[in-house]
XYZ file of C-alpha atoms in Angstrom:
553
model
C -25.297 21.194 -92.523
C -24.722 20.953 -88.798
C -25.539 23.215 -85.904
C -22.732 21.892 -83.681
C -19.673 23.986 -83.041
C -16.330 22.407 -83.918
C -13.764 24.151 -81.744
C -10.985 23.307 -84.167
C -12.636 24.512 -87.385
C -15.147 27.176 -86.325
C -12.730 29.991 -87.094
C -9.551 29.421 -89.080
C -8.551 33.094 -89.222
C -5.954 34.550 -86.800
C -7.769 37.754 -85.835
C -6.855 39.452 -82.561
C -9.221 38.688 -79.703
C -11.706 41.379 -79.010
C -11.950 43.164 -75.702
C -15.272 41.377 -75.135
C -13.553 38.013 -75.622
C -10.741 38.949 -73.227
C -13.269 40.164 -70.697
C -15.116 36.854 -71.033
C -11.841 34.930 -70.500
C -11.034 36.947 -67.379
C -14.481 36.223 -65.986
C -13.954 32.492 -66.598
C -10.583 32.654 -64.833
C -12.087 34.513 -61.863
C -14.870 31.958 -61.593
C -12.289 29.172 -61.779
C -10.292 30.700 -58.912
C -13.502 31.033 -56.926
C -14.377 27.409 -57.726
C -10.990 26.131 -56.536
C -11.239 28.324 -53.443
C -14.703 27.019 -52.665
C -13.600 23.424 -53.262
C -10.531 23.850 -51.053
C -12.650 25.487 -48.376
C -15.186 22.670 -48.591
C -12.442 20.027 -48.294
C -11.016 21.751 -45.232
C -14.466 22.237 -43.663
C -15.253 18.548 -44.250
C -11.952 17.585 -42.609
C -12.516 19.815 -39.581
C -16.066 18.519 -39.119
C -14.658 14.986 -39.211
C -12.250 15.911 -36.412
C -15.024 17.613 -34.414
C -17.274 14.549 -34.695
C -14.446 12.281 -33.507
C -13.607 14.568 -30.561
C -17.295 14.854 -29.652
C -17.688 11.080 -29.487
C -14.377 10.632 -27.662
C -15.313 13.228 -25.051
C -18.876 12.047 -24.445
C -18.556 8.319 -25.024
C -19.958 6.425 -27.994
C -22.379 4.400 -25.858
C -23.709 7.509 -24.095
C -24.258 9.372 -27.363
C -25.910 6.328 -28.941
C -28.354 5.933 -26.041
C -29.230 9.641 -26.138
C -29.702 9.522 -29.919
C -31.941 6.448 -29.749
C -34.081 8.186 -27.137
C -34.461 11.000 -29.661
C -35.634 8.741 -32.489
C -32.371 7.966 -34.265
C -32.089 4.398 -35.605
C -30.020 2.275 -37.948
C -29.904 -1.104 -39.647
C -26.096 -0.984 -39.730
C -24.011 -3.351 -37.594
C -21.472 -0.559 -37.052
C -21.909 0.829 -33.524
C -20.790 4.249 -34.780
C -23.647 4.714 -37.235
C -26.223 6.161 -34.828
C -23.738 8.309 -32.822
C -22.324 9.819 -36.036
C -25.842 10.527 -37.346
C -26.615 12.344 -34.107
C -23.370 14.332 -34.126
C -24.076 15.472 -37.696
C -27.764 16.108 -37.025
C -28.802 13.821 -39.887
C -31.411 11.187 -39.016
C -31.497 8.828 -41.977
C -34.750 7.197 -40.821
C -36.871 10.348 -41.015
C -39.795 10.195 -43.398
C -39.129 11.107 -47.003
C -38.755 9.674 -50.469
C -36.373 6.807 -51.150
C -34.061 9.266 -52.906
C -34.039 11.590 -49.880
C -33.249 8.716 -47.497
C -30.461 7.510 -49.791
C -29.029 11.031 -49.931
C -28.974 11.241 -46.124
C -27.321 7.825 -45.897
C -24.651 8.854 -48.416
C -23.911 12.011 -46.425
C -23.389 10.111 -43.154
C -21.386 7.148 -44.513
C -18.034 8.887 -45.247
C -18.021 10.533 -41.799
C -18.760 7.203 -40.091
C -15.941 5.458 -41.990
C -13.518 8.291 -41.244
C -14.322 8.245 -37.516
C -14.025 4.453 -37.505
C -10.575 4.697 -39.114
C -9.461 7.381 -36.640
C -10.497 5.129 -33.762
C -8.311 2.358 -35.128
C -5.194 4.539 -35.489
C -5.666 6.694 -32.380
C -2.572 5.072 -30.826
C -0.514 6.556 -33.647
C -1.944 10.085 -33.519
C -2.935 12.251 -30.571
C -6.231 13.445 -32.024
C -7.445 14.796 -28.664
C -4.610 17.317 -28.458
C -4.167 17.878 -32.203
C -4.760 21.389 -33.531
C -7.024 22.051 -36.516
C -4.021 23.004 -38.648
C -2.097 19.843 -37.774
C -5.129 17.654 -38.445
C -5.785 19.287 -41.825
C -2.183 18.652 -42.809
C -2.664 14.983 -41.928
C -6.161 14.782 -43.427
C -5.290 16.377 -46.776
C -1.940 14.604 -47.002
C -1.280 11.206 -45.432
C -4.941 10.301 -44.842
C -6.074 11.274 -48.346
C -9.283 12.930 -47.103
C -12.408 10.858 -46.438
C -11.996 8.690 -49.539
C -8.472 7.772 -48.501
C -9.575 7.052 -44.925
C -12.341 4.760 -46.205
C -9.804 2.845 -48.303
C -7.395 2.549 -45.366
C -10.247 1.351 -43.152
C -11.182 -1.313 -45.695
C -7.570 -2.520 -45.735
C -7.542 -2.778 -41.946
C -10.740 -4.834 -41.712
C -10.174 -6.947 -44.834
C -10.322 -10.694 -44.031
C -6.946 -12.414 -43.706
C -6.120 -14.359 -46.888
C -6.482 -18.100 -46.427
C -2.793 -18.797 -46.998
C -1.788 -16.431 -44.151
C -4.637 -17.250 -41.777
C -3.893 -17.905 -38.119
C -3.008 -21.500 -37.275
C -5.624 -23.381 -35.280
C -5.419 -23.283 -31.504
C -4.566 -26.993 -31.291
C -1.556 -26.461 -33.576
C -0.326 -23.538 -31.459
C -0.683 -25.554 -28.250
C 1.119 -28.572 -29.732
C 4.013 -26.390 -30.887
C 4.290 -24.808 -27.425
C 4.316 -28.212 -25.709
C 7.249 -29.217 -27.929
C 9.272 -26.084 -27.068
C 12.144 -25.901 -24.585
C 9.800 -24.173 -22.094
C 7.781 -27.333 -21.546
C 8.497 -29.311 -18.348
C 7.614 -32.996 -18.256
C 6.267 -34.490 -15.000
C 5.800 -38.243 -14.803
C 2.209 -39.379 -14.448
C -1.078 -37.445 -14.247
C -0.229 -35.328 -11.213
C -2.923 -32.703 -11.857
C -6.468 -33.890 -11.079
C -8.927 -33.804 -13.953
C -6.494 -33.938 -16.857
C -7.139 -36.666 -19.415
C -4.771 -38.317 -21.904
C -4.096 -36.125 -24.971
C -5.958 -33.218 -23.357
C -4.506 -29.730 -22.864
C -5.647 -27.731 -19.867
C -4.824 -24.288 -18.513
C -3.380 -24.425 -14.998
C -2.128 -21.705 -12.616
C 0.789 -22.689 -10.361
C 1.800 -20.858 -7.177
C 4.606 -21.585 -4.704
C 3.703 -20.395 -1.194
C 7.146 -20.994 0.281
C 6.412 -24.567 1.302
C 4.053 -26.138 -1.227
C 3.287 -25.692 -4.895
C -0.405 -24.998 -5.409
C -2.018 -25.894 -8.751
C -5.276 -24.313 -9.886
C -6.701 -26.352 -12.795
C -8.861 -24.382 -15.245
C -10.482 -27.174 -17.271
C -13.152 -24.929 -18.798
C -10.726 -22.632 -20.614
C -11.363 -22.851 -24.359
C -8.514 -24.040 -26.629
C -8.204 -20.493 -28.013
C -7.573 -19.168 -24.479
C -5.028 -21.898 -23.757
C -3.283 -21.148 -27.063
C -3.037 -17.441 -26.220
C -1.569 -18.181 -22.790
C 1.139 -20.404 -24.304
C 2.577 -17.284 -25.957
C 3.748 -16.153 -22.506
C 6.108 -19.141 -22.212
C 9.711 -18.408 -21.267
C 11.345 -19.262 -24.607
C 11.127 -17.667 -28.022
C 13.540 -14.740 -27.782
C 16.723 -16.750 -28.422
C 17.319 -15.284 -31.901
C 15.622 -11.928 -31.341
C 17.439 -8.642 -31.861
C 18.884 -6.781 -28.879
C 16.321 -4.013 -29.392
C 13.406 -6.466 -29.283
C 14.894 -8.176 -26.217
C 15.208 -4.811 -24.454
C 11.534 -3.970 -24.938
C 10.495 -7.495 -23.994
C 12.373 -7.282 -20.695
C 11.202 -3.714 -20.027
C 7.557 -4.681 -20.557
C 7.778 -7.741 -18.303
C 9.923 -6.468 -15.427
C 8.364 -2.980 -15.395
C 4.729 -4.002 -14.747
C 5.816 -6.645 -12.211
C 7.648 -4.112 -10.040
C 5.601 -0.983 -10.772
C 2.045 -2.173 -11.493
C -0.846 0.092 -12.425
C -2.690 0.882 -9.182
C -6.290 2.056 -9.062
C -5.982 4.124 -5.853
C -3.491 6.956 -5.423
C -2.756 9.455 -2.649
C -4.706 12.190 -4.449
C -8.486 12.617 -3.982
C -10.621 13.434 -7.019
C -12.017 16.447 -5.172
C -10.365 18.638 -2.550
C -11.067 17.455 0.991
C -12.616 19.674 3.638
C -10.078 21.079 6.134
C -11.126 18.590 8.823
C -11.368 15.571 6.462
C -8.706 12.923 5.971
C -8.144 10.402 3.189
C -9.920 7.105 3.969
C -10.845 3.909 2.055
C -14.172 5.385 0.933
C -12.619 8.588 -0.464
C -12.757 8.785 -4.259
C -9.187 9.073 -5.488
C -7.408 9.281 -8.818
C -5.605 6.261 -10.249
C -1.909 5.673 -9.600
C -0.941 4.206 -12.951
C 2.699 3.509 -13.714
C 4.495 6.365 -15.456
C 7.440 5.631 -17.772
C 9.675 8.693 -18.063
C 12.254 8.923 -20.859
C 15.544 10.665 -20.078
C 18.060 10.280 -22.884
C 17.705 6.565 -23.608
C 17.021 5.625 -19.963
C 13.580 4.849 -18.574
C 12.452 5.748 -15.050
C 9.271 4.025 -13.885
C 7.199 4.939 -10.814
C 3.571 5.185 -9.823
C 1.745 8.456 -10.404
C 0.242 10.530 -7.602
C 1.801 8.432 -4.825
C 3.727 9.980 -1.944
C 5.576 6.670 -1.531
C 6.643 4.572 -4.501
C 9.323 2.246 -5.745
C 11.309 3.658 -8.675
C 12.627 1.349 -11.384
C 15.332 2.648 -13.701
C 16.099 0.791 -16.927
C 19.443 1.716 -18.466
C 20.165 0.111 -21.862
C 23.695 -1.104 -22.450
C 25.786 1.269 -24.546
C 25.681 -1.039 -27.585
C 21.866 -1.395 -27.568
C 19.811 1.012 -29.675
C 16.309 1.086 -28.170
C 15.089 3.557 -30.848
C 13.855 5.787 -28.004
C 16.294 8.615 -27.326
C 15.476 12.177 -26.358
C 17.306 15.108 -24.872
C 13.939 16.537 -23.916
C 12.016 15.142 -20.922
C 9.271 12.839 -22.164
C 6.851 10.203 -20.891
C 5.333 7.085 -22.464
C 1.756 7.503 -23.656
C -0.384 5.078 -21.644
C -2.751 4.146 -24.493
C 0.123 2.965 -26.664
C 1.673 1.156 -23.681
C -1.588 -0.689 -23.050
C -1.706 -1.762 -26.701
C 1.885 -2.991 -26.901
C 2.338 -4.411 -23.392
C 0.745 -7.803 -24.056
C 2.490 -8.151 -27.409
C 5.963 -7.332 -26.125
C 5.560 -9.507 -23.023
C 4.973 -12.635 -25.133
C 8.435 -13.917 -26.166
C 7.325 -15.894 -29.218
C 5.313 -12.903 -30.440
C 7.831 -10.205 -29.526
C 10.552 -11.994 -31.455
C 8.574 -11.195 -34.603
C 9.546 -7.534 -34.240
C 13.230 -8.393 -34.513
C 13.487 -8.489 -38.306
C 15.130 -5.887 -40.505
C 13.486 -2.498 -39.811
C 11.145 -4.315 -37.419
C 11.670 -1.606 -34.807
C 12.179 1.980 -35.947
C 11.685 5.497 -34.687
C 9.968 8.562 -36.119
C 9.141 11.964 -34.699
C 5.890 13.744 -35.529
C 3.138 15.631 -33.716
C 5.937 16.606 -31.259
C 6.171 12.960 -30.233
C 8.839 10.331 -30.576
C 7.218 7.131 -31.794
C 8.958 3.769 -31.519
C 7.249 1.706 -34.195
C 7.016 -2.078 -34.185
C 6.419 -3.882 -37.493
C 5.748 -7.607 -37.106
C 7.416 -9.733 -39.771
C 4.481 -12.113 -40.218
C 1.377 -10.496 -38.677
C 0.657 -6.934 -39.796
C -2.288 -6.787 -37.377
C 0.285 -6.802 -34.570
C 2.009 -3.646 -35.809
C 1.979 -0.855 -33.242
C 3.980 1.803 -31.493
C 5.037 3.354 -28.214
C 4.568 7.134 -28.236
C 6.570 9.544 -26.067
C 5.052 13.058 -25.745
C 7.018 15.898 -24.200
C 6.724 16.406 -20.469
C 4.977 19.693 -21.249
C 1.941 17.501 -22.099
C 1.909 15.761 -18.680
C -1.109 17.798 -17.562
C -1.851 17.789 -13.827
C -0.265 14.391 -13.374
C 2.845 13.946 -11.222
C 5.217 11.182 -10.246
C 8.681 10.654 -8.770
C 12.203 9.866 -9.870
C 15.344 9.161 -7.880
C 16.968 12.317 -6.554
C 20.430 13.253 -7.791
C 21.365 13.362 -4.099
C 21.303 9.535 -3.981
C 24.826 8.552 -2.928
C 25.377 4.879 -1.986
C 27.601 4.509 1.083
C 27.778 0.705 0.871
C 27.551 -1.902 -1.876
C 27.269 -5.685 -2.133
C 27.446 -8.026 -5.132
C 25.817 -11.447 -4.747
C 26.866 -14.320 -7.006
C 24.959 -17.432 -8.062
C 25.530 -19.393 -4.826
C 24.338 -16.580 -2.587
C 21.350 -15.913 -4.856
C 20.262 -19.542 -4.594
C 20.355 -19.257 -0.805
C 18.510 -15.935 -0.912
C 15.677 -17.605 -2.830
C 15.353 -20.593 -0.497
C 16.119 -18.986 2.880
C 14.596 -15.528 2.581
C 12.283 -15.161 -0.413
C 10.302 -18.194 0.722
C 9.851 -16.541 4.137
C 8.633 -13.331 2.492
C 6.034 -15.298 0.531
C 4.825 -17.247 3.571
C 4.322 -14.115 5.658
C 3.163 -11.715 2.937
C -0.299 -11.376 4.487
C 1.192 -9.077 7.120
C 3.456 -6.159 6.318
C 6.728 -6.389 8.255
C 10.016 -4.592 8.548
C 13.073 -6.199 6.990
C 16.564 -5.284 8.198
C 19.326 -5.196 5.558
C 23.026 -5.047 6.490
C 26.231 -4.834 4.466
C 29.512 -5.444 6.261
C 32.868 -7.174 5.778
C 32.061 -9.491 2.860
C 28.564 -10.284 4.102
C 25.096 -9.259 2.979
C 22.577 -9.820 5.776
C 18.800 -9.803 5.644
C 16.403 -10.353 8.555
C 12.618 -10.598 8.400
C 10.960 -8.989 11.414
C 12.328 -10.530 14.620
C 13.471 -13.689 12.825
C 16.954 -15.038 12.279
C 19.332 -13.112 10.048
C 20.222 -14.747 6.716
C 23.909 -14.057 6.010
C 25.129 -14.357 2.422
C 28.655 -14.120 1.045
C 29.153 -11.058 -1.132
C 31.749 -8.704 -2.509
C 31.182 -5.617 -0.365
C 32.366 -2.067 0.158
C 31.280 0.102 3.068
C 29.178 -0.755 6.085
C 25.505 0.028 6.652
C 22.252 -1.140 8.260
C 18.813 0.009 7.105
C 15.198 -1.132 7.301
C 12.707 -1.535 4.444
C 9.156 -2.861 4.185
C 8.648 -6.500 3.188
C 6.106 -5.627 0.457
C 8.737 -3.642 -1.456
C 11.156 -6.567 -1.449
C 8.426 -9.041 -2.381
C 7.444 -6.900 -5.384
C 11.054 -6.409 -6.516
C 13.089 -9.535 -5.862
C 11.087 -12.143 -7.863
C 11.062 -9.949 -10.970
C 14.792 -9.188 -10.729
C 15.775 -12.766 -9.919
C 13.881 -13.959 -12.996
C 16.574 -12.216 -15.037
C 19.919 -13.887 -15.617
C 22.697 -12.059 -13.771
C 24.252 -11.309 -10.413
C 22.360 -9.133 -7.938
C 23.950 -5.906 -6.728
C 22.770 -3.959 -3.686
C 23.474 -0.272 -3.039
C 22.425 1.588 0.089
C 22.264 5.281 0.881
C 21.564 5.512 4.644
C 19.777 8.808 4.003
C 16.751 7.003 2.618
C 17.180 4.527 -0.230
C 18.189 0.943 -1.059
C 18.739 -0.113 -4.683
C 18.665 -3.666 -6.082
C 20.040 -4.200 -9.593
C 20.577 -6.932 -12.181
C 22.389 -6.410 -15.478
C 21.260 -8.492 -18.458
C 22.630 -8.754 -21.984
C 20.746 -5.579 -22.951
C 20.159 -3.400 -19.880
C 20.580 -2.775 -16.165
C 17.358 -2.957 -14.153
C 17.666 -1.098 -10.838
C 14.846 -0.906 -8.287
C 15.059 1.924 -5.764
C 13.254 1.249 -2.486
C 12.602 3.788 0.251
C 14.193 2.872 3.578
C 12.471 3.603 6.871
C 13.304 6.757 8.764
C 15.571 6.296 11.745
C 13.553 5.603 14.876
C 10.281 5.611 12.923
C 8.174 3.166 10.903
C 7.529 5.517 7.971
C 9.261 5.459 4.616
C 11.796 8.204 4.016
C 11.029 10.554 1.114
C 14.346 12.419 1.166
C 15.656 10.808 -2.005
C 12.439 10.906 -4.041
C 12.219 13.861 -6.400
C 8.821 14.981 -7.654
C 8.294 15.238 -11.429
C 5.453 17.197 -12.978
C 4.606 18.887 -16.272
C 7.133 21.375 -17.556
C 5.814 24.792 -18.634
C 5.130 25.162 -22.341
C 7.430 27.525 -24.202
C 6.057 30.451 -26.182
C 7.725 28.932 -29.235
C 7.739 25.178 -28.854
C 10.444 24.903 -31.504
C 12.848 26.840 -29.306
C 13.929 23.580 -27.700
C 14.321 20.403 -29.731
C 15.755 16.971 -29.206
C 18.890 18.229 -30.865
C 19.504 20.762 -28.114
C 20.768 19.484 -24.748
C 18.650 20.358 -21.720
C 18.603 19.463 -18.083
C 17.179 16.008 -17.484
C 13.725 15.438 -16.045
C 13.206 18.506 -13.916
C 10.827 18.663 -10.993
């Protein structure tokens, strides 16, 4: 005889269930609903705490929080720099006295939060966690991320060692391959002091208008030399048009519109009798890439005077970035992708099938880059709406820009421009000077200061004479002339000169402020200020499917 209850044989009769049995079943069902509710609530609370910990560390700085926590007695044997800051954020000090079981329990409570925060740090370029609402994060956390367990698994995949068969080639192999490429230039004899037979050495070359200056860097490690070889001029020959567009945009853009540390805007309001001076703390003037349709407009932020570069893709080139809403490129994602896209041999790896694609989520357009051989190089460029521009501001070219004269310079004139004028600009770059530009009767003229005018043959329409500053030409011409194509010049005497080159994928046009008539100050008539657009009550009221006015000021 047994005392166990066999659920299948305990009662073979088919009697109706009693009211007590039904009441018991209803109680079980209620408890089950409460259990699921509690579990769902706990999952959501765990997700929201994860987000709060990440935002806390992002806002206060991991190093600052760690130092404060260590001063308060927090410690760790982990090599992960997040371990102590996450302990502090959660209020769980795993090193406090207690039994081994208690210490293990505290460690187990902290670990999933640390791994989740670590994973979020690694994918922050793909998701705007700072601005993300609780509801949007929970949707991501419970879905795509797979809660903390899923985030831990994704983190492990990101940090997993590269299999031996796909490991990076050694630096020497990379250097040897680069030296055999079409970019390499052979010079007879050992013309650079310090270089030995069979040795590879990093060297910086600079042409000052008269001489070529070499700066040998013999102490650069082979790994550094190998990385620098990826910036060589060849490697994009078989790349897709989309990859070539982003390569050119991320090389020409920073050359003409660099990130500048000092803007025209002080960090704090000045007293009525104070003026901006070199010691005044100011905000940065980083480059801002605005997206209007499929065109990019690039200018410095918070600068009263700035060059404006427009990049207009050819009609048959799909850049994967197209929006009818005003948008701007997220700087964090630009910083991540800039070095990758600027290296031809590396950028070409994004040109495979589905190598460059576009998605829209979190109210952002994301141009995603999947490398065909190195998944660690995968990344994206994110474009938030201009409603998220905050207190930042920049400029674009005014719609009032109307060229009154044009000139088109062919290969022969461009060669003369390089030797007779650009060399002069380089020689005298230490001192800012005025440069006079004229267009008239088949001639494009350019004169540096009080020097001789350089006259170049050109196809011209109209007649004009304007003045610009030498620094603007020196920043623009080398980058444009590095592209293959004729140079066109357009001038609006009301305040702007534009230089443009059209490549196989896009037209790059630099707009330069001319000097005001009778004065030595740049004209701002044809610069139009761009700032954040007001947020709509219902953000879904305007979408990329609905046409709107272009970037409004």
